[in-house]
C-alpha angles and dihedrals in degrees: 000000000000125000135179131183130220134174122238111178106304094340127094110214117204111199109203126191134176127021127341101204142143109299128018097008092056094041092051094049092046090050093050091050092047092048091052092048089049088056089053095255109161102174117060126173117191112206108205097174094119098039108123098184139006125186131199090275090054090051089048090052092053089051091048091049091048090052093046093051092045091050088056091053093256137118128240116194134176128233134197101359114199115232092258093052092043091052092047091053090048093051093047090045089235091121087085092052099054126062099233125195136183097194121061096206091052091045091053090047092052091065091057091049091050091049093048095044 
């Protein structure tokens, strides 16, 4: 798994590519989220467009990250799910837990709306 972060307005976008699986992929993602929370980041958008595979540990890591960000008063949202990841979230009923977007600009704007609401 590879991941890079970039800042768009008040949102930190984490672009993930490769496989999110038990072991290094999960550890790397967890560390990136924790680092962002440590910097005081509240709005995190995880771009999964280039994720080729995610296993149950990867799904668990997304849920764990979602909980950690929420507990800090922030929001974690998902962007550009691949069909496999989308189907997996549907099957596990987690699609209703995550705020999922297909358009980055709209996803970024949704943080502002939530903050102003």
